[in-house]
JSON list of C-alpha atoms in Angstrom, two decimals:
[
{"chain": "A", "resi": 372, "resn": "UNK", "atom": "CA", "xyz": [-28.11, -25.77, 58.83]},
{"chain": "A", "resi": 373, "resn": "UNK", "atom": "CA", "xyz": [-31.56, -26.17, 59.23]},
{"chain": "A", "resi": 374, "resn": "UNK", "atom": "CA", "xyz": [-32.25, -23.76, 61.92]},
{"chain": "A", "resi": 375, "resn": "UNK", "atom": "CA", "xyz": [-30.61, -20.37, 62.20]},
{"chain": "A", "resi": 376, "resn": "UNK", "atom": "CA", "xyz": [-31.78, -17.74, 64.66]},
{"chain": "A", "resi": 377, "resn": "UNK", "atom": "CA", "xyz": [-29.98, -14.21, 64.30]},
{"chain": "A", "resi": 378, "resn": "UNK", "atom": "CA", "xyz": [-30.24, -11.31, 66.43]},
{"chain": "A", "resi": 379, "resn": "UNK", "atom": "CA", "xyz": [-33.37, -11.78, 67.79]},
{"chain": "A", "resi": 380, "resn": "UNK", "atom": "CA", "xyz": [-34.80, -9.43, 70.47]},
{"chain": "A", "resi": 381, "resn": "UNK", "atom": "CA", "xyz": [-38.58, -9.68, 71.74]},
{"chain": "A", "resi": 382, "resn": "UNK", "atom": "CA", "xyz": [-39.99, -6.55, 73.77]},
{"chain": "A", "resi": 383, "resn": "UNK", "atom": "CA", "xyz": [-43.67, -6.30, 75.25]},
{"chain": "A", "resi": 384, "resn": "UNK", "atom": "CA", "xyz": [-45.47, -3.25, 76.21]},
{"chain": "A", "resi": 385, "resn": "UNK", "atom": "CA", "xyz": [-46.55, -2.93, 79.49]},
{"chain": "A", "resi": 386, "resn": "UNK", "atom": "CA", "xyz": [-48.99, 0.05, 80.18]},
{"chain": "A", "resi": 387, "resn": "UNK", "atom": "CA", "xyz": [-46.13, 3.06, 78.95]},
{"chain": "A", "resi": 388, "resn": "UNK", "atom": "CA", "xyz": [-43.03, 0.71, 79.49]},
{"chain": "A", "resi": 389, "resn": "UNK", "atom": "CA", "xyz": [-41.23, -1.75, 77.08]},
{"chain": "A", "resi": 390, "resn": "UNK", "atom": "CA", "xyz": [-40.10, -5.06, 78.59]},
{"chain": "A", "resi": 391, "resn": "UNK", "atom": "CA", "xyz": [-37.51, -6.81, 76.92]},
{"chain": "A", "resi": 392, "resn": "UNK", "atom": "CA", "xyz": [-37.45, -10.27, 77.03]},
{"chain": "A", "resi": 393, "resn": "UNK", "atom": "CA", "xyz": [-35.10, -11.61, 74.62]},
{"chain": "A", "resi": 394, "resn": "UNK", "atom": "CA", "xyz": [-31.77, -9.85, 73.77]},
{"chain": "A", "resi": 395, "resn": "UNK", "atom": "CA", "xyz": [-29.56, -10.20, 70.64]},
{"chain": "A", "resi": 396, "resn": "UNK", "atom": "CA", "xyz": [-30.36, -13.88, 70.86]},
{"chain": "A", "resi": 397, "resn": "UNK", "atom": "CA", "xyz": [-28.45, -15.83, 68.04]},
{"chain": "A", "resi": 398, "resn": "UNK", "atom": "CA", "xyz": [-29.13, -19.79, 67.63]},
{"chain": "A", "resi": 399, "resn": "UNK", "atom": "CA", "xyz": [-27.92, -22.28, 65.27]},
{"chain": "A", "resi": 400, "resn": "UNK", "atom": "CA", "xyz": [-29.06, -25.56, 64.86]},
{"chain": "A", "resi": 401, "resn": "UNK", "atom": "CA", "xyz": [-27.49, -28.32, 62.39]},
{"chain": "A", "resi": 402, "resn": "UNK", "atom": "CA", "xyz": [-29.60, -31.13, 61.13]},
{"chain": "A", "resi": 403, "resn": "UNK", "atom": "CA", "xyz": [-30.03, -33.79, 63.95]},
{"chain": "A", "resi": 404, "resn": "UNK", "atom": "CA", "xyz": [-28.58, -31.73, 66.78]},
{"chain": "A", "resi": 405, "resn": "UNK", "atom": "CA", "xyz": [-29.80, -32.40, 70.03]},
{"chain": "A", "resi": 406, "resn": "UNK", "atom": "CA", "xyz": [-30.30, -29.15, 71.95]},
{"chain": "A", "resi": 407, "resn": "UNK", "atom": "CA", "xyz": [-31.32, -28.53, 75.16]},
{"chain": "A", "resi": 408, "resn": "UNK", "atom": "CA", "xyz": [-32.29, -24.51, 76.09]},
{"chain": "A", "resi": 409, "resn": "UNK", "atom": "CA", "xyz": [-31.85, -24.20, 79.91]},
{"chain": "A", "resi": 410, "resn": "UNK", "atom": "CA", "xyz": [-33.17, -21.87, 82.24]},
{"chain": "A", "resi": 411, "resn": "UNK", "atom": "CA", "xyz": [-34.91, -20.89, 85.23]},
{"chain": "A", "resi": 412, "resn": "UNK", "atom": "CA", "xyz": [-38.84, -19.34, 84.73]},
{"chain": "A", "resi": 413, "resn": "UNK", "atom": "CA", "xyz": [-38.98, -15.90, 83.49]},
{"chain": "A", "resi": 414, "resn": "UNK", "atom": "CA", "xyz": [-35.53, -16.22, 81.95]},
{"chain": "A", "resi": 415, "resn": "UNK", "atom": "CA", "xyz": [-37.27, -16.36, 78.32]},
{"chain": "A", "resi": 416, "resn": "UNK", "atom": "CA", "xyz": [-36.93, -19.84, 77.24]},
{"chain": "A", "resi": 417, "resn": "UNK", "atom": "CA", "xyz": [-40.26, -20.18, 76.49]},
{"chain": "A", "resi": 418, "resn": "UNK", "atom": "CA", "xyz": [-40.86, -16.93, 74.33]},
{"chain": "A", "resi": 419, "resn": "UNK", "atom": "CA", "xyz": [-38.32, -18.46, 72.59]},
{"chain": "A", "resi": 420, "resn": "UNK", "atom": "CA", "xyz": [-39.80, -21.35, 71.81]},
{"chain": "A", "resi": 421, "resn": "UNK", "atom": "CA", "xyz": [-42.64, -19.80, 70.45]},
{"chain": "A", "resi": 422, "resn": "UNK", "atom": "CA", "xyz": [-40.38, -17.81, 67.79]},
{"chain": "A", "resi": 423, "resn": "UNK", "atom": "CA", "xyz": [-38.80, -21.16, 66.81]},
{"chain": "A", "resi": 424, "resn": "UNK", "atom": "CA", "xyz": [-41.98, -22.55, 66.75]},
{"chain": "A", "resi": 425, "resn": "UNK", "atom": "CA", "xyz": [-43.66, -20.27, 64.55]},
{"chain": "A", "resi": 426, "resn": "UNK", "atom": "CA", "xyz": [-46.54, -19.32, 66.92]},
{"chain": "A", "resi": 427, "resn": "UNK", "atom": "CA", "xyz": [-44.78, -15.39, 67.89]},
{"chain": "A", "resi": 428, "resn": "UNK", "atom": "CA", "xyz": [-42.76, -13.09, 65.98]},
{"chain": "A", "resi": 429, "resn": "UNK", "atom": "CA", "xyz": [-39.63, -11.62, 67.28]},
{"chain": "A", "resi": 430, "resn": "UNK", "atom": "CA", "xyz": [-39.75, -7.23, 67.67]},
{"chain": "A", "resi": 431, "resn": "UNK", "atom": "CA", "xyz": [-36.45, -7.88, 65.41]},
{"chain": "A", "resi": 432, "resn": "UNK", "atom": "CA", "xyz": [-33.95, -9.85, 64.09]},
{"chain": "A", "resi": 433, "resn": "UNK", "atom": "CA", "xyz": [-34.21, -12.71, 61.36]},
{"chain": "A", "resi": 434, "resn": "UNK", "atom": "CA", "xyz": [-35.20, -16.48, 61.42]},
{"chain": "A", "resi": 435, "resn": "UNK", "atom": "CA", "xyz": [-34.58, -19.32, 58.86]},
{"chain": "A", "resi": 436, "resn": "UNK", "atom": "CA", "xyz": [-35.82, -22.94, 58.87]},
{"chain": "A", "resi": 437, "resn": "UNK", "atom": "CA", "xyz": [-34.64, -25.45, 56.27]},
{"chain": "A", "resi": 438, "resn": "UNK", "atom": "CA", "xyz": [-33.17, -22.44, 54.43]},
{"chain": "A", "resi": 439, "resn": "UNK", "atom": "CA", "xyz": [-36.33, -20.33, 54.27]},
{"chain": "A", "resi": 440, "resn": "UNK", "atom": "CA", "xyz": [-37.08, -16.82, 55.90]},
{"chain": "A", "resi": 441, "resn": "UNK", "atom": "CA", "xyz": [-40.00, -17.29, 57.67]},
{"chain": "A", "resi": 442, "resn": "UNK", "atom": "CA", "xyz": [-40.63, -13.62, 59.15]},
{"chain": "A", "resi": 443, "resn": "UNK", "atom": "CA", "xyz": [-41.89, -12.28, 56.24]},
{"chain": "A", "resi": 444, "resn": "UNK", "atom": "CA", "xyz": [-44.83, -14.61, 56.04]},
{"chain": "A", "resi": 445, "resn": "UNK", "atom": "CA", "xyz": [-48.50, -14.36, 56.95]},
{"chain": "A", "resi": 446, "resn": "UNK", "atom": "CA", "xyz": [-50.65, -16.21, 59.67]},
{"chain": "A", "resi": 447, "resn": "UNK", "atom": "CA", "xyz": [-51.63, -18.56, 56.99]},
{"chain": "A", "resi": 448, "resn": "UNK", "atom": "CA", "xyz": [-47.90, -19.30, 55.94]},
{"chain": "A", "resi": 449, "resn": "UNK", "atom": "CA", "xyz": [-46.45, -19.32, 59.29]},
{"chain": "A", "resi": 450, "resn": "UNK", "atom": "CA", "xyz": [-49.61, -22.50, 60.06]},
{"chain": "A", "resi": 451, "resn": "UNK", "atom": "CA", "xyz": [-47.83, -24.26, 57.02]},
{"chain": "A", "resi": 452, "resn": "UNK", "atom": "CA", "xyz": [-44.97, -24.07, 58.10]},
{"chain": "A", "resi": 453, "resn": "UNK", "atom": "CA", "xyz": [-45.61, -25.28, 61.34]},
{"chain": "A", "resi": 454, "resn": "UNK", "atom": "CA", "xyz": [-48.01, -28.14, 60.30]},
{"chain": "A", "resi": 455, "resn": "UNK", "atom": "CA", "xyz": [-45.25, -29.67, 57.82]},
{"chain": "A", "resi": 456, "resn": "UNK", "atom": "CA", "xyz": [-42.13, -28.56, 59.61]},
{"chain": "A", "resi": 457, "resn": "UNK", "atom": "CA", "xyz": [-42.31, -28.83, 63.66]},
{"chain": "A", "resi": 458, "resn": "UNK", "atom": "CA", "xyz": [-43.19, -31.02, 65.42]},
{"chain": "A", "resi": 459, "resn": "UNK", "atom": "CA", "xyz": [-44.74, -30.17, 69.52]},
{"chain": "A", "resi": 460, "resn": "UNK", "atom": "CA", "xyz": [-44.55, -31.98, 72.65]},
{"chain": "A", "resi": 461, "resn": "UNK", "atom": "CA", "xyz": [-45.72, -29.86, 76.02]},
{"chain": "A", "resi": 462, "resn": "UNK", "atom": "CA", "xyz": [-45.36, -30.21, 79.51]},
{"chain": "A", "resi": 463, "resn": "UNK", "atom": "CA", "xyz": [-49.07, -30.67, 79.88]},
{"chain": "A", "resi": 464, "resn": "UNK", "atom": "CA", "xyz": [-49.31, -33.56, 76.96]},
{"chain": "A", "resi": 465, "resn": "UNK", "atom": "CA", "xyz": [-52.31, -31.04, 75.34]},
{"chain": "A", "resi": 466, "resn": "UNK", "atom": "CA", "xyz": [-54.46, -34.76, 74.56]},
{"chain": "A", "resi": 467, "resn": "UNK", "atom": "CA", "xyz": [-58.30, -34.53, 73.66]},
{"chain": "A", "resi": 468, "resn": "UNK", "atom": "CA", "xyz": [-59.81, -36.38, 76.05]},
{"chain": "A", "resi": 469, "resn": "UNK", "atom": "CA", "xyz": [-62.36, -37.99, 74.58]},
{"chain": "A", "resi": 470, "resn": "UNK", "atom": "CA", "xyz": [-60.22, -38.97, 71.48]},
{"chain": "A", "resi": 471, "resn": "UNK", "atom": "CA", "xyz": [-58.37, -42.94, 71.43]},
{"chain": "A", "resi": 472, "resn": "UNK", "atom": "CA", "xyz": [-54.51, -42.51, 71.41]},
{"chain": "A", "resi": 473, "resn": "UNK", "atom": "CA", "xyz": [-54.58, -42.80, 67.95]},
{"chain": "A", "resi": 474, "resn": "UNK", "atom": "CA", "xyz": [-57.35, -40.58, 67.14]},
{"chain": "A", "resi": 475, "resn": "UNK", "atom": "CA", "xyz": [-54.96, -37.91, 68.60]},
{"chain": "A", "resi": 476, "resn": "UNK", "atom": "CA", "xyz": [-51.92, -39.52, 67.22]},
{"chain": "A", "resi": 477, "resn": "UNK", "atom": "CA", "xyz": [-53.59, -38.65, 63.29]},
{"chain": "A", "resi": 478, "resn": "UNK", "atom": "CA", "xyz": [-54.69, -35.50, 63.70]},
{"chain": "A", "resi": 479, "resn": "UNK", "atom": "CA", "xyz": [-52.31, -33.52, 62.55]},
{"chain": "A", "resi": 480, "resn": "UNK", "atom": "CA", "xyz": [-52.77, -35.92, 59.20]},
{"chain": "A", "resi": 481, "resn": "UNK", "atom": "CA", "xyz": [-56.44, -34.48, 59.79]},
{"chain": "A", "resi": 482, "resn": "UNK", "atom": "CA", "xyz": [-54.86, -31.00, 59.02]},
{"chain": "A", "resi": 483, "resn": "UNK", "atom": "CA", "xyz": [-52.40, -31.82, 56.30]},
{"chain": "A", "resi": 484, "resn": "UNK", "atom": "CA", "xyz": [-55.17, -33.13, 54.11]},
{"chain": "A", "resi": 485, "resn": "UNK", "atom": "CA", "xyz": [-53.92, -36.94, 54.17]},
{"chain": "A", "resi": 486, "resn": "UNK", "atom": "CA", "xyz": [-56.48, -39.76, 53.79]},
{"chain": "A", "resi": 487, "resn": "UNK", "atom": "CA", "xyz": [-57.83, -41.81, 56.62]},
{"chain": "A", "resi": 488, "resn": "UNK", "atom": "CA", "xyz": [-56.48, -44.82, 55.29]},
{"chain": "A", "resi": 489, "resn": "UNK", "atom": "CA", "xyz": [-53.07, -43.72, 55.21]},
{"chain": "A", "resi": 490, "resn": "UNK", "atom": "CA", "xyz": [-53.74, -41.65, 58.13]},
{"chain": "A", "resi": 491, "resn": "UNK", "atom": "CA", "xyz": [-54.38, -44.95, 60.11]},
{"chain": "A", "resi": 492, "resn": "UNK", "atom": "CA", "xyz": [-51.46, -46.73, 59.07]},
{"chain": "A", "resi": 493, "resn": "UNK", "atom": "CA", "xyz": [-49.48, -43.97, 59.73]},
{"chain": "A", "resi": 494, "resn": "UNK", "atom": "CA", "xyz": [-50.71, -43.11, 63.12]},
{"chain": "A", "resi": 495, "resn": "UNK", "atom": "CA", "xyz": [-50.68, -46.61, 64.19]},
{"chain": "A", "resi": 496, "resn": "UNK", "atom": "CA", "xyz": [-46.88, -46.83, 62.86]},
{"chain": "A", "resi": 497, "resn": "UNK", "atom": "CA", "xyz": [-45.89, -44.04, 65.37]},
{"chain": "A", "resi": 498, "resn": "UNK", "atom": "CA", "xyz": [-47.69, -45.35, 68.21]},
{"chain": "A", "resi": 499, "resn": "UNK", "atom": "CA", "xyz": [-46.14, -48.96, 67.58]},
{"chain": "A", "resi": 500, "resn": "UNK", "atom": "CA", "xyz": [-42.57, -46.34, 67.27]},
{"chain": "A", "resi": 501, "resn": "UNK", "atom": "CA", "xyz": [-42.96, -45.28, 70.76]},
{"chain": "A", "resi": 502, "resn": "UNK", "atom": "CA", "xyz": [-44.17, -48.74, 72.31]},
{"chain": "A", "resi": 503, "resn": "UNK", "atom": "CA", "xyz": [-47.65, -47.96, 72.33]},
{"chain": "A", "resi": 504, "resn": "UNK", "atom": "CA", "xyz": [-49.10, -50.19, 69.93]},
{"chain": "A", "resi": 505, "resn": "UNK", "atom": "CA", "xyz": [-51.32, -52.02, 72.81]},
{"chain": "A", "resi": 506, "resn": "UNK", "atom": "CA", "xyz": [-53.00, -48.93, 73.88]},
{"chain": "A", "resi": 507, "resn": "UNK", "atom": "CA", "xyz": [-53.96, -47.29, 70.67]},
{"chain": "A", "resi": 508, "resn": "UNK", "atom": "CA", "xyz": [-57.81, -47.21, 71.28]},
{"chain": "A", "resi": 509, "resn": "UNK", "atom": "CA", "xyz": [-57.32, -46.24, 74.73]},
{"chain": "A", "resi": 510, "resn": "UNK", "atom": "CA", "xyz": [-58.77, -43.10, 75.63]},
{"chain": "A", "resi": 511, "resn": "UNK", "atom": "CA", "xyz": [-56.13, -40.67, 77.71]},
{"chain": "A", "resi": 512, "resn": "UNK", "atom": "CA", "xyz": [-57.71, -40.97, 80.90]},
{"chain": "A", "resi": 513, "resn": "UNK", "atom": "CA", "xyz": [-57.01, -44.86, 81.02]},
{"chain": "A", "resi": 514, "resn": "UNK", "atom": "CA", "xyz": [-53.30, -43.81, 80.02]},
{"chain": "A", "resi": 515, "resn": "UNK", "atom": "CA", "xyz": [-50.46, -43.22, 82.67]},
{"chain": "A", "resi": 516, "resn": "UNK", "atom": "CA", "xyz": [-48.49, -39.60, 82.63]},
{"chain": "A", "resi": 517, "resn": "UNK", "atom": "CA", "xyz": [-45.92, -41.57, 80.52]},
{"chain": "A", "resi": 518, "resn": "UNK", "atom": "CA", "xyz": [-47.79, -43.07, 78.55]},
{"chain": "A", "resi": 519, "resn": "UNK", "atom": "CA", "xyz": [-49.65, -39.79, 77.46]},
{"chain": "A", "resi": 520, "resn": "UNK", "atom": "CA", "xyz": [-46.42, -38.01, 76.97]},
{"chain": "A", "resi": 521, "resn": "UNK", "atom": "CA", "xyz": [-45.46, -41.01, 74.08]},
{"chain": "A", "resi": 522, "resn": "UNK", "atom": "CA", "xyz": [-48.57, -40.27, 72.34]},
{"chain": "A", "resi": 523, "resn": "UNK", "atom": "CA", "xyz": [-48.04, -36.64, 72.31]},
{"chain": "A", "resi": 524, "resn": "UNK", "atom": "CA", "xyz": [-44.35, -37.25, 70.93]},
{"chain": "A", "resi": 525, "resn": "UNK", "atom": "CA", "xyz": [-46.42, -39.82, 68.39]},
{"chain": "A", "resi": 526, "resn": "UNK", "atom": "CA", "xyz": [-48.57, -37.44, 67.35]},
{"chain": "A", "resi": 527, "resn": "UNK", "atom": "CA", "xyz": [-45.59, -34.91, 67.13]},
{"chain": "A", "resi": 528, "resn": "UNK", "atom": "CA", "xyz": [-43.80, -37.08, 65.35]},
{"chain": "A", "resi": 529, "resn": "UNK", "atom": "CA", "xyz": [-46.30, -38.57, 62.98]},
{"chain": "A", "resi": 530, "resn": "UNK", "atom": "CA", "xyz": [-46.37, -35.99, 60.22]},
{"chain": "A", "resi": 531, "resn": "UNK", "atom": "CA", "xyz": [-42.20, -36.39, 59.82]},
{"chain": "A", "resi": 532, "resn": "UNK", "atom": "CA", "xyz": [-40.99, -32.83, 60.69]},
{"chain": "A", "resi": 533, "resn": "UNK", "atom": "CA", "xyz": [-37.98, -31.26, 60.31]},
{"chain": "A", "resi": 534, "resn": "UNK", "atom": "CA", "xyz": [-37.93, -30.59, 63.92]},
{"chain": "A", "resi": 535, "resn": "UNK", "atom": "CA", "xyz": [-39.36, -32.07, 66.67]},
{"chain": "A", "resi": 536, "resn": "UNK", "atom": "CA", "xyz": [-39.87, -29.24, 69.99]},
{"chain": "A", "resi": 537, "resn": "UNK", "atom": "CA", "xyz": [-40.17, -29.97, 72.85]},
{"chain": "A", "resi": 538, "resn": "UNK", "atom": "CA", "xyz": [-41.26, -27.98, 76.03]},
{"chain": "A", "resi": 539, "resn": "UNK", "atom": "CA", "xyz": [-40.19, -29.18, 79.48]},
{"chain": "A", "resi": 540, "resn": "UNK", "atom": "CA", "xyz": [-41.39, -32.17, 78.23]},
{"chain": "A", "resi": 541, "resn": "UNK", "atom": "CA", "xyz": [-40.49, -34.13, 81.85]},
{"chain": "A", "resi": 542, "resn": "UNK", "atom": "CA", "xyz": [-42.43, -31.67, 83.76]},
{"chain": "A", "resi": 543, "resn": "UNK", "atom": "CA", "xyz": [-45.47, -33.60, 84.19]},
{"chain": "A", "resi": 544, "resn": "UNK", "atom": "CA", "xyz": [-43.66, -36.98, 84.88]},
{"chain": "A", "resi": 545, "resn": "UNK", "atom": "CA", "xyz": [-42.16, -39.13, 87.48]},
{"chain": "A", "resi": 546, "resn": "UNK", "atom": "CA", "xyz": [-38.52, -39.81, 87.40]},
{"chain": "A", "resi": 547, "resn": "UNK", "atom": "CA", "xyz": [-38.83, -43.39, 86.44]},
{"chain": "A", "resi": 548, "resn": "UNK", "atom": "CA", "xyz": [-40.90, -41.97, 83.20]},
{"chain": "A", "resi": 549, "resn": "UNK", "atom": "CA", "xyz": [-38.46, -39.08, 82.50]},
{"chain": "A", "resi": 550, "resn": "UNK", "atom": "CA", "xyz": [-36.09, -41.35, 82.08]},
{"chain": "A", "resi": 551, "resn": "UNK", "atom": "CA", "xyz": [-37.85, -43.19, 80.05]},
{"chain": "A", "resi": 552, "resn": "UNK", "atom": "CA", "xyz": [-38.90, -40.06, 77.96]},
{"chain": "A", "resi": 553, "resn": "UNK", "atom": "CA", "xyz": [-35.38, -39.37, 77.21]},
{"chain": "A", "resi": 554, "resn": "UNK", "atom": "CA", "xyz": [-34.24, -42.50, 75.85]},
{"chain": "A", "resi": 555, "resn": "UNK", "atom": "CA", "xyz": [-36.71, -42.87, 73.73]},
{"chain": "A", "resi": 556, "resn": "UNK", "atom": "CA", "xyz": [-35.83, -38.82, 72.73]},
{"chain": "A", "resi": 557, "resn": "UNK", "atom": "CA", "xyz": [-31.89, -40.49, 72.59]},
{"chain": "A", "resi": 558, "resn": "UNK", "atom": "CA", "xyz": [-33.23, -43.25, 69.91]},
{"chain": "A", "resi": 559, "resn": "UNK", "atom": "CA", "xyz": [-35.21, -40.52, 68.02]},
{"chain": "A", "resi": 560, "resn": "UNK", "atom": "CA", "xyz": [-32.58, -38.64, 67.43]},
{"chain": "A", "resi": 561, "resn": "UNK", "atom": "CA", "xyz": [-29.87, -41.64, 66.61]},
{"chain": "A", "resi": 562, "resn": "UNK", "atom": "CA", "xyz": [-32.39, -41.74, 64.11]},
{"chain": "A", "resi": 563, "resn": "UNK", "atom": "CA", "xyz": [-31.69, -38.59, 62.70]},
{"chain": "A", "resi": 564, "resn": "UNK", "atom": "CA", "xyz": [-34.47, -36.20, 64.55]},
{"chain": "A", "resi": 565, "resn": "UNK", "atom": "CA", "xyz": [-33.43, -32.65, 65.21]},
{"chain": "A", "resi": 566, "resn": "UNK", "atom": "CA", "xyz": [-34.83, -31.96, 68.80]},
{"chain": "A", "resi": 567, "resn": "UNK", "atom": "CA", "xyz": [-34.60, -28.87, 70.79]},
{"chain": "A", "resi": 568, "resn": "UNK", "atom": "CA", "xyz": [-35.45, -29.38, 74.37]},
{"chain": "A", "resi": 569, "resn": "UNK", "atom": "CA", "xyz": [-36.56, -26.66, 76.51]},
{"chain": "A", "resi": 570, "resn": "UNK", "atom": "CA", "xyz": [-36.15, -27.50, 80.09]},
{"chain": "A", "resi": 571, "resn": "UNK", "atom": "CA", "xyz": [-35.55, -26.13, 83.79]},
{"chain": "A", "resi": 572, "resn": "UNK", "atom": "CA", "xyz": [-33.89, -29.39, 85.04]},
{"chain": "A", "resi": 573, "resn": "UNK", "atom": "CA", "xyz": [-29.82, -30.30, 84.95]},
{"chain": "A", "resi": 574, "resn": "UNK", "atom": "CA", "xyz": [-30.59, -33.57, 84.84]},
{"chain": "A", "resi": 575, "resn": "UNK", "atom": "CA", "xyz": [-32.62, -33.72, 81.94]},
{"chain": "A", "resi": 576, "resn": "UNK", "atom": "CA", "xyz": [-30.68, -31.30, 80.26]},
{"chain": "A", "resi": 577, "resn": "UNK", "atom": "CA", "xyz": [-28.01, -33.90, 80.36]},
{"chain": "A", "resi": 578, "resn": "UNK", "atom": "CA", "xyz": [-28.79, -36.31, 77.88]},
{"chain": "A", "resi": 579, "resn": "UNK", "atom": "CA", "xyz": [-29.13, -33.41, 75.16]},
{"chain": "A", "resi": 580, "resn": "UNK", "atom": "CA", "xyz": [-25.78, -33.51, 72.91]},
{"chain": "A", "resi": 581, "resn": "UNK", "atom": "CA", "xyz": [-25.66, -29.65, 73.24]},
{"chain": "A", "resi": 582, "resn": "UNK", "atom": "CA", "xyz": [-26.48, -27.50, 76.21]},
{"chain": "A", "resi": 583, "resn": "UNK", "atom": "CA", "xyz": [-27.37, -24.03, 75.44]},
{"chain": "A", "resi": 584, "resn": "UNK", "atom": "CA", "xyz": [-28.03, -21.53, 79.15]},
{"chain": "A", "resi": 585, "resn": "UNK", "atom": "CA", "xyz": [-30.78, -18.48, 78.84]},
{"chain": "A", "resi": 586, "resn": "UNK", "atom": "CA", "xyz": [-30.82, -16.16, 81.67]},
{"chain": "A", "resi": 587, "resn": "UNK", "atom": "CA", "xyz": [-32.30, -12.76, 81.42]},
{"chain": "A", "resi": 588, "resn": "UNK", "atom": "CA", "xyz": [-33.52, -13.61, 77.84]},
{"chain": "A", "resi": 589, "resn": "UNK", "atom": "CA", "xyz": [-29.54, -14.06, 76.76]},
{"chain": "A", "resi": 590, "resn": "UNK", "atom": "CA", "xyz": [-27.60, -16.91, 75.67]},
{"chain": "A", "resi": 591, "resn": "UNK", "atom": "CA", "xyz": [-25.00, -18.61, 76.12]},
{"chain": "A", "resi": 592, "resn": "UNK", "atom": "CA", "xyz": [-23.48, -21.97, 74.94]},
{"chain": "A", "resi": 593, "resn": "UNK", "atom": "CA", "xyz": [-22.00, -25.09, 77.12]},
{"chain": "A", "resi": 594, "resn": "UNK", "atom": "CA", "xyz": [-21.20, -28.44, 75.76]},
{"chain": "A", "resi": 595, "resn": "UNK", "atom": "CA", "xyz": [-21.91, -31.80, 77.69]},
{"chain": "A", "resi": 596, "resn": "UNK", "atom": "CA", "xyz": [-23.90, -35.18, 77.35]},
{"chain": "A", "resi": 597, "resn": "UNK", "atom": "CA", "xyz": [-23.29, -37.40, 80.21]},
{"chain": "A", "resi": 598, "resn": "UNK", "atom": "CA", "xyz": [-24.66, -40.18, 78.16]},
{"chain": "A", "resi": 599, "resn": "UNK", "atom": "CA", "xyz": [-21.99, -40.10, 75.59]},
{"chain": "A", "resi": 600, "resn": "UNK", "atom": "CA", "xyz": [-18.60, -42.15, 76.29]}
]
């Protein structure tokens, strides 16, 4: 198992009140599952994100990736962690403008301390993986919605994490690109990514091997992948 959320609740203080967000939330994901988190806003899927993701900490309850508690580390842990085990791709593509597709492809490489040359190679592998290998010096304003969402998953991809995350990652997009989005998310995984999908949408939710509902910052677990005969 390579993800396994266990009792999590998340509470924020507001003024004299607590919120609760998430509630007894329990989550396990095998290596190269594809799950998809469903909800409407406000129902908590994206605080949890953030716990799986390593960038918040849950009021209570225990987290392990790839066998490891990762609650009881610092700030400067919890970065590792991320850097060599996650992998992001957001709604809003999060691209530096005035850095080529493949500038923004390697630098998470940047951060991991790898060498430009193999940075290179490896950045222009995972552009070439996601059909990008013409535009790699193109700058994201001369790139279509779709095409910036394929570098993102590039550059989420490029430093080979455990998981790859992804945050209503069709939000941005066309329907012609969604659909484009999600087979290439299909082939990932049929490679053996691990993906968990946060989305609002049915439809995308759909091609995801496992469907898992939040509403009111619970869960609760449907099967379902109209792709697969």
């Amino acid at each position: 198992m390579i993800l396994k959320l266990d009792h999590i609740y998340k509470d924020y203080i507001q003024g004299k009140m607590v919120v609760p967000v998430l509630k007894d939330v329990c989550l396990h994901v095998d290596e190269g599952e594809y799950v998809a988190i469903m909800g409407p806003s406000g129902s908590g899927k994206s605080t949890l994100m953030n716990i799986v993701g390593c960038l918040d900490r849950p009021t209570s309850g225990s987290y392990e990736l790839a066998g490891e508690n990762v609650l009881g580390r610092d700030d400067k842990d919890m970065a590792h962690i991320r850097l060599h085990n996650l992998g992001f791709v957001f709604q809003n593509f999060q691209l530096l403008p005035r850095q080529s597709a493949l500038e923004n492809v390697c630098l998470p490489l940047v951060y991991a301390g790898v060498k430009k040359k193999e940075r290179i190679q490896r950045g222009m592998e995972a552009l070439k993986r996601v059909g990008l290998e013409d535009r790699m010096y193109f700058k994201p304003t001369q790139l279509s919605g779709g095409q910036k969402q394929r570098v993102a998953i590039a550059r989420a991809m490029v430093n080979r994490p455990k998981i790859l995350l992804a945050d209503e990652p069709t939000g941005a997009l066309d329907s012609k690109s969604s659909i484009q989005l999600m087979e290439l998310f299909g082939e990932l995984n049929q490679e053996g990514v691990t993906i968990i999908m946060i989305t609002h949408a049915p439809e995308i939710a759909g091609y995801a091997k496992r469907v898992v509902d939040i509403f009111d910052g619970e869960l609760s677990e449907r099967g379902g992948n109209k792709n697969e005969d």
